[in-house]
XYZ file of C-alpha atoms in Angstrom:
708
model
C 32.135 224.220 42.176
C 32.859 226.103 38.965
C 34.539 224.241 36.167
C 38.272 224.910 36.300
C 39.890 226.820 33.466
C 42.283 224.632 31.514
C 44.736 225.822 28.913
C 43.079 224.703 25.665
C 44.693 226.067 22.543
C 42.637 223.947 20.186
C 44.582 224.118 16.962
C 43.756 222.419 13.683
C 46.314 219.688 14.298
C 44.299 216.628 13.416
C 45.659 216.603 9.904
C 49.186 216.695 11.254
C 48.519 213.641 13.406
C 46.559 211.591 10.927
C 47.703 212.720 7.501
C 50.405 210.845 5.652
C 51.174 208.512 8.553
C 52.414 204.974 7.944
C 49.695 202.356 7.770
C 49.646 199.280 9.939
C 50.251 196.701 7.192
C 52.894 198.780 5.385
C 55.420 198.636 8.232
C 58.831 197.210 7.341
C 60.276 194.282 9.247
C 58.904 194.295 12.790
C 57.002 197.593 12.750
C 54.198 195.819 14.553
C 56.424 194.781 17.466
C 56.954 196.607 20.742
C 60.611 195.645 21.082
C 61.818 198.404 23.445
C 60.633 199.837 26.756
C 59.643 203.066 24.975
C 58.803 201.389 21.619
C 62.124 202.345 20.005
C 65.649 203.292 21.182
C 64.728 206.996 20.879
C 61.992 206.410 23.467
C 59.270 207.994 21.347
C 56.578 205.768 22.910
C 54.827 206.239 19.563
C 53.530 203.279 17.562
C 52.919 203.534 13.781
C 49.959 201.151 14.099
C 46.580 202.661 13.261
C 44.127 199.742 13.029
C 42.784 200.993 16.369
C 41.903 204.621 15.747
C 39.545 207.452 16.597
C 36.772 205.964 14.488
C 36.673 202.522 16.129
C 38.343 202.798 19.543
C 34.931 202.527 21.240
C 34.787 198.937 19.986
C 37.870 197.870 21.977
C 37.243 194.932 24.253
C 39.281 192.555 26.368
C 40.503 189.561 24.369
C 42.760 187.849 26.904
C 43.984 188.208 30.473
C 47.047 186.497 31.928
C 46.748 186.562 35.713
C 49.275 185.916 38.444
C 48.703 182.906 40.673
C 51.129 183.787 43.481
C 51.302 186.790 45.772
C 53.580 189.532 44.582
C 54.147 193.256 44.270
C 53.076 195.978 41.876
C 54.068 195.916 38.202
C 55.808 199.053 37.013
C 56.807 197.934 33.530
C 55.308 197.316 30.132
C 55.857 194.040 28.280
C 57.935 193.652 25.143
C 56.387 191.955 22.113
C 58.683 190.471 19.478
C 57.526 188.285 16.585
C 54.192 187.598 18.269
C 55.752 186.621 21.595
C 55.155 188.769 24.677
C 57.920 188.896 27.312
C 56.902 190.256 30.708
C 57.696 190.226 34.412
C 54.912 189.069 36.712
C 54.139 190.434 40.216
C 55.962 187.385 41.603
C 59.013 188.613 39.613
C 58.925 185.596 37.310
C 59.897 186.371 33.741
C 57.362 184.859 31.339
C 56.854 184.447 27.614
C 53.258 184.510 26.418
C 51.560 183.999 23.087
C 50.685 187.585 22.127
C 47.450 186.501 20.443
C 45.904 184.647 23.381
C 48.084 185.071 26.496
C 48.963 181.389 26.815
C 52.173 180.642 28.716
C 55.118 179.547 26.569
C 57.843 179.495 29.231
C 58.734 181.069 32.555
C 61.946 181.840 34.404
C 62.189 182.458 38.135
C 65.034 184.671 39.390
C 67.137 183.474 42.292
C 65.345 183.739 45.642
C 67.735 186.412 46.907
C 66.961 188.614 43.912
C 63.212 189.179 44.112
C 62.927 192.019 46.624
C 63.206 194.936 44.200
C 60.810 196.678 41.870
C 61.705 197.006 38.216
C 60.243 198.941 35.335
C 61.568 197.125 32.344
C 63.440 194.540 30.374
C 65.597 194.830 27.263
C 65.673 192.725 24.108
C 68.774 191.920 22.083
C 68.324 190.533 18.588
C 70.548 187.500 18.154
C 73.159 187.264 15.396
C 76.256 185.261 14.465
C 74.979 182.192 16.236
C 73.903 184.087 19.348
C 70.275 183.612 20.453
C 67.760 186.382 20.924
C 68.211 187.486 24.536
C 66.247 189.215 27.273
C 68.343 191.261 29.704
C 66.957 192.382 33.031
C 68.022 193.081 36.597
C 66.372 191.433 39.558
C 67.757 192.325 42.961
C 71.499 192.628 42.496
C 71.851 190.272 39.521
C 71.891 191.075 35.806
C 70.392 188.175 33.846
C 70.597 187.218 30.177
C 67.790 184.828 29.193
C 67.340 182.975 25.904
C 64.140 184.454 24.430
C 63.273 181.149 22.765
C 63.627 178.836 25.757
C 63.534 180.945 28.911
C 66.882 179.487 29.981
C 69.903 181.508 31.161
C 72.502 181.949 28.413
C 75.625 180.077 29.617
C 78.248 182.342 28.003
C 76.943 185.428 29.780
C 78.744 185.829 33.116
C 78.262 182.730 35.247
C 75.374 180.685 33.857
C 73.599 183.746 32.495
C 74.189 185.893 35.578
C 76.398 188.911 36.320
C 76.874 190.458 39.759
C 75.264 193.888 39.364
C 77.687 195.383 41.912
C 80.425 194.882 39.298
C 82.262 198.159 38.690
C 80.540 200.082 41.494
C 82.351 201.437 44.540
C 80.746 199.110 47.075
C 82.880 196.611 48.947
C 81.417 193.228 49.844
C 81.477 194.252 53.501
C 79.115 197.193 52.743
C 76.574 195.357 50.605
C 74.126 194.836 53.451
C 73.874 198.581 54.020
C 74.155 199.773 50.396
C 71.551 197.949 48.302
C 72.077 198.153 44.538
C 69.522 197.247 41.900
C 67.887 198.673 38.788
C 64.365 199.834 38.124
C 64.624 200.740 34.445
C 66.051 198.872 31.478
C 69.209 199.923 29.733
C 69.778 200.331 25.993
C 71.704 198.107 23.592
C 74.251 199.689 21.264
C 75.999 197.174 19.036
C 77.504 194.661 21.494
C 77.072 196.835 24.585
C 74.321 196.890 27.183
C 74.365 200.388 28.732
C 72.490 200.714 32.005
C 72.067 202.868 35.093
C 71.275 201.651 38.610
C 69.225 202.284 41.722
C 71.209 203.300 44.798
C 70.007 204.401 48.263
C 68.647 207.942 48.538
C 69.813 208.085 52.129
C 73.358 207.597 53.423
C 75.315 205.393 53.294
C 75.055 205.193 49.525
C 77.353 205.086 46.521
C 77.860 206.872 43.229
C 75.312 205.670 40.670
C 77.817 205.239 37.863
C 76.701 204.430 34.305
C 78.107 201.137 33.009
C 78.308 199.236 29.751
C 78.467 195.435 29.750
C 79.264 193.206 26.782
C 75.912 191.713 25.777
C 77.479 188.373 24.923
C 79.915 187.815 27.793
C 78.613 190.114 30.547
C 82.063 191.645 31.014
C 82.255 195.274 32.092
C 83.467 197.419 29.168
C 83.277 201.011 30.377
C 82.124 203.121 33.320
C 81.133 206.781 33.491
C 81.600 208.126 37.007
C 78.601 210.297 37.865
C 80.441 211.579 40.935
C 83.763 212.314 39.244
C 87.022 210.878 40.497
C 89.743 213.328 41.593
C 91.195 215.128 38.593
C 88.213 214.402 36.326
C 85.977 217.078 34.850
C 83.404 218.079 37.480
C 85.345 216.832 40.506
C 85.749 220.421 41.704
C 81.951 220.714 42.069
C 82.167 218.379 45.095
C 84.194 218.440 48.274
C 87.245 216.205 48.508
C 86.404 212.546 49.098
C 82.855 212.844 47.754
C 82.931 209.413 46.104
C 83.676 207.860 49.471
C 81.132 209.872 51.447
C 78.252 210.769 49.118
C 76.155 208.857 46.614
C 73.299 209.061 44.150
C 73.607 210.948 40.843
C 72.299 207.733 39.317
C 70.111 206.990 36.307
C 67.043 205.138 37.570
C 64.469 206.351 35.034
C 65.875 204.950 31.786
C 67.724 206.458 28.837
C 67.421 207.085 25.099
C 69.797 206.069 22.309
C 70.610 207.705 18.981
C 71.913 204.655 17.148
C 73.075 206.624 14.090
C 75.143 209.087 16.114
C 76.228 206.523 18.676
C 75.112 208.807 21.517
C 73.231 207.707 24.616
C 71.238 210.368 26.508
C 71.215 209.701 30.238
C 69.105 211.558 32.847
C 70.515 211.477 36.381
C 69.030 211.815 39.856
C 69.810 213.872 42.931
C 72.773 213.268 45.235
C 72.361 211.284 48.434
C 71.226 212.450 50.970
C 68.474 214.205 49.018
C 67.487 217.030 51.343
C 70.570 218.156 53.274
C 73.779 218.970 51.449
C 76.182 220.556 53.921
C 78.525 217.612 53.334
C 78.440 218.070 49.544
C 79.052 221.791 49.064
C 79.075 222.795 45.411
C 77.130 222.363 42.191
C 77.372 218.535 42.396
C 77.993 217.398 38.826
C 76.824 215.022 37.366
C 73.782 214.756 39.607
C 70.491 216.116 38.183
C 71.888 216.203 34.659
C 71.042 215.210 31.147
C 74.230 213.555 29.927
C 75.161 212.911 26.302
C 77.704 210.081 26.308
C 79.608 208.373 23.517
C 77.868 205.001 23.527
C 81.027 203.187 22.432
C 83.383 204.591 25.062
C 81.273 206.244 27.773
C 83.056 209.567 27.264
C 81.078 212.730 28.006
C 80.085 214.736 24.922
C 77.963 217.363 26.690
C 75.800 217.768 29.755
C 73.203 220.091 31.196
C 72.338 220.265 34.891
C 68.632 220.862 35.544
C 68.971 221.461 39.316
C 72.164 222.681 40.966
C 73.006 221.304 44.437
C 69.628 219.603 44.688
C 67.900 219.857 48.096
C 64.404 218.811 46.974
C 64.740 215.315 45.396
C 64.308 216.676 41.880
C 65.614 213.592 40.124
C 65.419 213.409 36.369
C 63.327 210.291 36.667
C 62.090 209.600 33.145
C 63.830 208.853 29.850
C 64.315 211.738 27.418
C 62.652 211.687 23.993
C 64.552 212.071 20.728
C 62.638 214.060 18.131
C 63.244 216.021 14.927
C 61.827 219.551 15.088
C 61.105 222.350 12.639
C 63.141 225.444 13.585
C 63.379 228.485 11.291
C 62.466 226.360 8.304
C 65.122 223.748 9.076
C 64.988 220.260 10.540
C 66.829 219.989 13.858
C 67.484 216.732 15.680
C 66.670 217.406 19.316
C 66.398 215.702 22.688
C 63.587 216.722 25.066
C 63.421 216.023 28.794
C 60.213 216.395 30.834
C 60.930 216.841 34.551
C 59.418 216.660 38.006
C 59.333 220.459 38.044
C 56.935 220.507 35.106
C 59.667 221.942 32.895
C 60.561 220.653 29.438
C 64.188 221.179 28.448
C 64.897 220.873 24.707
C 68.446 220.660 23.305
C 70.270 220.208 20.041
C 71.201 216.545 20.051
C 74.788 217.093 18.857
C 75.837 220.169 20.808
C 73.568 220.426 23.835
C 72.675 223.997 22.871
C 69.121 224.764 24.100
C 66.475 225.025 21.379
C 64.613 227.535 23.561
C 66.270 229.933 26.021
C 67.017 228.727 29.556
C 67.614 231.393 32.191
C 69.671 231.046 35.349
C 67.229 232.599 37.821
C 68.345 233.829 41.269
C 66.818 231.775 44.108
C 66.889 231.977 47.930
C 70.319 231.220 49.367
C 69.677 231.628 53.080
C 69.388 228.313 54.880
C 68.650 227.701 58.543
C 70.472 224.369 58.385
C 74.049 224.284 59.719
C 76.645 224.417 56.959
C 74.117 224.396 54.104
C 75.070 226.523 51.092
C 72.287 226.522 48.479
C 73.290 227.280 44.900
C 72.433 230.917 44.031
C 70.662 230.270 40.706
C 68.543 227.568 39.084
C 67.942 226.966 35.336
C 64.364 227.655 34.236
C 63.265 227.333 30.586
C 61.628 230.369 29.009
C 59.704 227.997 26.725
C 57.694 225.835 26.948
C 55.792 227.189 29.943
C 55.651 224.826 32.959
C 52.927 222.184 32.682
C 52.666 221.964 36.504
C 51.861 224.672 39.042
C 54.890 226.453 40.500
C 54.906 226.954 44.261
C 52.033 226.709 46.728
C 50.469 230.099 46.034
C 47.347 231.457 47.722
C 45.331 231.162 44.532
C 45.997 227.410 44.606
C 44.640 226.807 48.118
C 41.778 224.339 48.259
C 38.301 225.838 48.305
C 36.557 222.516 48.852
C 34.971 224.265 51.840
C 35.463 227.630 53.616
C 36.722 225.708 56.657
C 39.356 223.909 54.598
C 40.618 227.107 53.010
C 40.846 228.847 56.383
C 42.621 225.872 57.945
C 45.315 225.997 55.254
C 45.784 229.752 55.662
C 46.055 229.439 59.434
C 48.513 226.538 59.267
C 50.864 228.314 56.890
C 50.736 231.530 58.890
C 51.180 229.940 62.313
C 53.814 227.368 61.307
C 55.626 229.708 58.907
C 55.970 227.006 56.272
C 58.001 227.728 53.167
C 55.883 227.604 50.016
C 58.278 228.519 47.192
C 59.834 226.183 44.646
C 63.486 226.692 45.612
C 63.390 227.603 49.306
C 65.845 225.386 51.218
C 64.312 222.722 53.497
C 64.322 223.391 57.230
C 63.184 221.997 60.587
C 59.827 223.853 60.462
C 58.592 222.457 57.174
C 57.905 223.343 53.549
C 54.931 222.805 51.282
C 56.291 221.996 47.857
C 54.563 222.146 44.472
C 55.540 220.347 42.296
C 56.455 217.585 44.719
C 59.087 214.869 44.589
C 56.392 212.814 42.807
C 56.167 215.317 39.941
C 55.082 217.137 37.664
C 56.285 214.389 35.386
C 57.889 211.351 36.943
C 59.170 208.011 35.713
C 56.231 207.429 33.370
C 57.766 210.102 31.178
C 56.446 211.495 27.931
C 55.464 210.239 24.488
C 56.225 212.190 21.305
C 54.468 212.035 17.952
C 57.446 212.205 15.552
C 55.262 213.472 12.683
C 53.942 216.510 14.545
C 56.636 217.107 17.161
C 53.985 217.120 19.880
C 54.820 215.737 23.328
C 52.193 214.136 25.578
C 52.953 213.929 29.287
C 50.986 213.304 32.469
C 51.577 215.469 35.523
C 50.852 215.376 39.267
C 49.936 218.652 41.009
C 49.617 217.473 44.607
C 51.453 219.475 47.307
C 54.035 217.695 49.428
C 55.029 218.395 53.020
C 58.794 218.246 53.588
C 60.378 218.708 56.981
C 63.897 217.961 58.132
C 64.436 216.468 61.564
C 67.377 215.781 63.784
C 68.125 212.090 63.934
C 68.759 212.280 67.655
C 65.267 213.706 68.144
C 63.637 210.533 66.789
C 63.978 208.886 70.174
C 61.272 211.264 71.449
C 58.775 208.929 69.735
C 60.017 205.789 71.466
C 57.045 205.755 73.842
C 54.461 205.911 71.043
C 52.423 202.832 70.272
C 52.993 200.869 67.093
C 49.662 202.150 65.810
C 50.674 205.764 66.378
C 54.071 205.181 64.783
C 52.390 203.596 61.750
C 50.142 206.641 61.516
C 53.169 208.941 61.763
C 55.455 207.227 59.278
C 53.318 205.006 57.053
C 49.685 206.097 56.811
C 50.282 208.893 54.291
C 51.014 206.194 51.691
C 49.234 203.098 53.004
C 46.294 204.686 54.866
C 45.345 203.917 58.445
C 43.212 201.046 57.136
C 46.347 199.761 55.334
C 44.416 199.683 52.045
C 46.471 202.318 50.261
C 46.194 206.077 50.003
C 47.011 207.175 46.467
C 50.739 206.584 46.045
C 50.941 203.588 48.389
C 49.695 200.036 47.781
C 47.135 198.053 49.763
C 49.079 196.020 52.354
C 46.087 194.892 54.412
C 46.340 191.251 53.385
C 50.012 191.098 52.410
C 51.201 191.758 55.961
C 49.489 188.571 57.070
C 51.577 186.578 54.605
C 54.912 187.951 55.803
C 56.801 186.893 58.892
C 57.697 189.517 61.469
C 61.324 189.230 60.397
C 60.484 189.863 56.739
C 58.400 192.919 57.638
C 61.285 194.221 59.713
C 63.669 193.753 56.772
C 61.280 195.571 54.415
C 61.024 198.520 56.806
C 64.788 198.655 57.251
C 65.768 198.195 53.601
C 62.756 199.740 51.871
C 60.760 198.166 49.062
C 60.570 200.552 46.140
C 58.959 202.956 45.893
C 58.936 202.874 49.709
C 62.167 204.365 51.087
C 64.266 202.746 53.775
C 63.348 203.485 57.390
C 66.573 202.044 58.789
C 67.221 205.378 60.502
C 64.399 204.734 62.967
C 65.365 203.521 66.445
C 65.007 199.704 66.512
C 62.436 199.937 69.305
C 60.137 201.862 66.943
C 60.573 199.417 64.071
C 59.796 196.619 66.513
C 56.620 198.394 67.656
C 55.427 198.960 64.050
C 56.004 195.302 63.156
C 54.143 194.165 66.272
C 51.231 196.443 65.375
C 51.083 195.107 61.817
C 51.221 191.502 62.985
C 48.843 192.051 65.914
C 51.329 190.620 68.402
C 52.705 191.953 71.701
C 55.785 194.128 71.497
C 58.860 192.128 72.428
C 62.092 193.608 73.748
C 65.039 192.103 71.918
C 67.776 190.763 74.142
C 71.053 192.621 74.035
C 69.694 195.546 72.055
C 68.957 198.864 73.650
C 67.362 200.034 70.429
C 66.501 203.479 71.748
C 68.569 205.616 69.397
C 68.622 206.036 65.627
C 71.089 203.779 63.869
C 71.996 206.601 61.491
C 75.260 208.472 61.895
C 73.909 211.405 59.865
C 72.718 214.527 61.680
C 69.443 214.999 59.773
C 66.715 212.990 58.101
C 63.353 213.980 56.632
C 59.719 213.575 57.529
C 58.819 211.238 54.660
C 56.958 211.493 51.365
C 53.755 212.967 52.748
C 51.186 214.847 50.675
C 49.891 217.989 52.370
C 46.215 217.733 53.288
C 43.702 219.624 55.379
C 42.591 218.106 58.695
C 39.645 216.382 56.970
C 41.996 214.414 54.743
C 41.480 216.346 51.502
C 44.357 217.675 49.445
C 45.205 221.258 50.329
C 45.324 222.322 46.672
C 42.539 223.052 44.198
C 41.881 220.419 41.576
C 43.001 219.240 39.136
C 45.350 216.994 41.096
C 46.637 215.461 37.880
C 46.634 216.435 34.220
C 47.464 215.164 30.751
C 49.278 217.709 28.597
C 50.077 218.236 24.918
C 53.119 220.413 24.136
C 54.201 221.513 20.653
C 57.989 221.142 20.788
C 58.424 222.974 17.493
C 57.083 226.212 18.950
C 57.530 225.542 22.651
C 53.821 225.973 23.412
C 51.309 224.072 25.497
C 48.439 223.102 23.184
C 46.018 221.686 25.727
C 45.824 220.503 29.335
C 43.017 218.322 30.677
C 42.331 216.553 33.993
C 43.617 212.991 34.240
C 41.624 210.719 36.543
C 38.730 211.335 38.887
C 38.655 211.000 42.663
C 35.477 209.017 43.434
C 35.055 210.710 46.838
C 35.063 214.142 45.244
C 32.809 212.986 42.421
C 30.176 211.995 44.990
C 30.455 215.513 46.385
C 29.727 216.937 42.938
C 33.342 217.842 42.174
C 33.968 216.329 38.757
C 37.168 216.013 36.724
C 39.330 216.344 39.819
C 42.373 214.650 38.323
C 44.377 212.192 40.411
C 47.800 211.031 41.431
C 49.311 208.961 38.611
C 52.162 206.504 38.487
C 52.974 205.369 34.963
C 52.886 207.060 31.580
C 51.235 207.217 28.183
C 51.845 206.035 24.635
C 50.665 207.599 21.382
C 49.714 205.931 18.119
C 49.253 206.752 14.447
C 45.549 206.180 15.040
C 45.389 209.659 16.607
C 45.163 208.219 20.133
C 46.885 208.497 23.497
C 46.540 205.493 25.808
C 47.183 205.813 29.536
C 46.178 204.045 32.749
C 48.461 205.252 35.623
C 45.755 206.885 37.775
C 44.741 205.732 41.241
C 41.112 205.301 40.122
C 42.116 202.157 38.207
C 40.827 203.379 34.840
C 42.410 202.738 31.442
C 41.673 205.568 29.011
C 42.184 206.680 25.433
C 42.409 210.392 24.576
C 42.169 212.224 21.269
C 45.625 213.644 20.439
C 44.066 216.730 18.846
C 42.147 218.045 21.845
C 42.546 215.791 24.910
C 38.996 214.470 24.857
C 38.397 211.043 26.401
C 37.235 208.709 23.626
C 37.328 205.359 25.467
C 37.740 204.129 29.024
C 37.415 200.901 30.975
C 37.722 199.893 34.620
C 40.694 197.706 35.568
C 40.679 195.210 38.470
C 43.731 197.007 39.908
C 45.835 200.040 39.081
C 47.629 200.170 35.735
C 50.928 201.452 37.123
C 52.885 201.182 33.865
C 52.916 202.495 30.312
C 50.907 200.356 27.866
C 52.270 198.427 24.873
C 50.624 198.019 21.491
C 51.557 195.552 18.756
C 50.194 193.668 15.773
C 49.986 190.008 14.839
C 48.850 189.414 11.299
C 45.999 191.795 10.512
C 45.177 192.540 14.148
C 46.378 195.282 16.509
C 46.488 194.593 20.250
C 46.811 196.838 23.302
C 48.200 195.556 26.623
C 48.374 197.097 30.088
C 50.090 195.701 33.182
C 47.740 195.703 36.189
C 49.084 195.647 39.738
C 47.621 193.453 42.496
C 44.512 194.653 44.305
C 44.328 192.631 47.548
C 41.029 194.229 48.518
C 39.403 192.547 45.515
C 41.466 189.378 45.687
C 43.225 190.263 42.438
C 46.872 189.185 42.198
C 47.859 191.218 39.147
C 48.676 190.423 35.545
C 48.364 191.607 31.953
C 45.124 192.516 30.192
C 45.030 192.750 26.403
C 42.402 194.495 24.254
C 41.613 194.441 20.572
C 38.812 194.981 18.064
C 36.459 192.256 16.840
């Protein structure tokens, strides 16, 4: 296969990245710490440390490894490092403090048993003052915890013994908690004495509005709430039907946020409304779903907003934190906020006013829907600059040419099934092939920005996704299928028929043996992020899948017919399923994933290179295929970009100037998080969270690298 053309505008930028940058030992205060999820409140994900640099990165080696001893789930967060102490969440969901120089355990805290079913991507650190201890704030399950960073003990004055009910202030009655699970999978930000945080709510109905809340960091009391589905009479309420807060949900911030401490403004990206793919019951533009919100951090009042997808029907959440950066525009410095999205678009705004730095056009899109009552929005906002860093739509020139048979199969399928292939065609009962998918373009890993050059670095996924709506009442047609066939239908696209994972999904081959049938049933019904809930399936099908996984006979439950879907909604969707040919290969040409550098000053893509390599394709002679990635990158003053994220389990360093790989190492599992880098004394360290790999008997943990 010919080498793919990649956009490589190799500019003489090395001097910009390396010249006049702060040196490691000249940093004030805690410049060598990694005290925030994205390094700093602005979420730059850029470290000023440069002891590890382009000249010596090849000498990096593992210096310590803190491994999990219990069974657990994937790690989707990076650790914080403050004053030489690393604070991290383990796969078992225990919060631990480690010596940053050697990985030795200092203390550990175990969340309450009822609170360990969720995934999370971060923790927040509050510097103590006025007699208050340094604190770690994080959400596990439906509880917000405040933990003394010195002792690992809950802080008594915060809520009840260091715990606050995370349902506080949300529109979910106690009677509905079993059907509307609330949690958080990204840390909030701390502004003065406020902890501002979003939440994770169900993508399917029933759900609730994912309102933004601020809690007092000392007492845990709720201070303010911004209603992302406006209440009657509030700005934006007319973009929903009457009663939307009671019926609909979503519009939540699950990807994290950025804070301008000087201005007192918090920048909040929001997700799609619930249900994601059918909106006849939520006619209108649907503010403040799919928005970038600028809120007064003190009061929660809206300053400005921009909606990136109107009346979302494609699950185009804004799932990563924005980046605050100062740009050069017409010879002047402009403070800006940039948001990389699942669509592969980068929206750049003036931080104060919300005025776009580069033009954004409202482009007419298809408005004819086959779904009853659906009224798609007539236009969608597309930036003129920068150009998209992900492919747009499943065009013929993107079809896989891995073999003539594969290419012909894809052509025949699209022609015979009449699949939609555009980026804004409404979902239907026949099916759509969507590029970019609900997994990105960019997703929750987000972007890093070099503040000295104004260059953004962001990883992207270019795998096509198959989306099909289905009538809930039609699900009963599968009641006679075996558990194995149902697993293949609903689960194998993520977990593989061998249960050992298939790109986005984890290996569950050994884990299912550790769970009781009841626990497996609960996971299927409730979901276990990033796996969605399957509670809409008829109980007889859930029972059959559980029996297949456990290798036991299917049992009919007394008093339960279980033949119909439990959902009261008319439509569901086919699941998060990548579109492949009948031989199991992706239906799109490589690269399946890329790493991109974008000059935000000029709105231009500088370079784009493959990220990851599929070992199956490599054996076939197809190199630099790129891969699915889950996680993000960081950049450093040493001229480097560090990223794991890819499904090949590699941890890599790239040259910021041209995207060349300058170092890589194999991990024992997948590094499904952004890295952290920090210094202790004269030494710089680099840490990556590594998720469990049951196939190799690896339970997950944190691996740290440094120079001799």
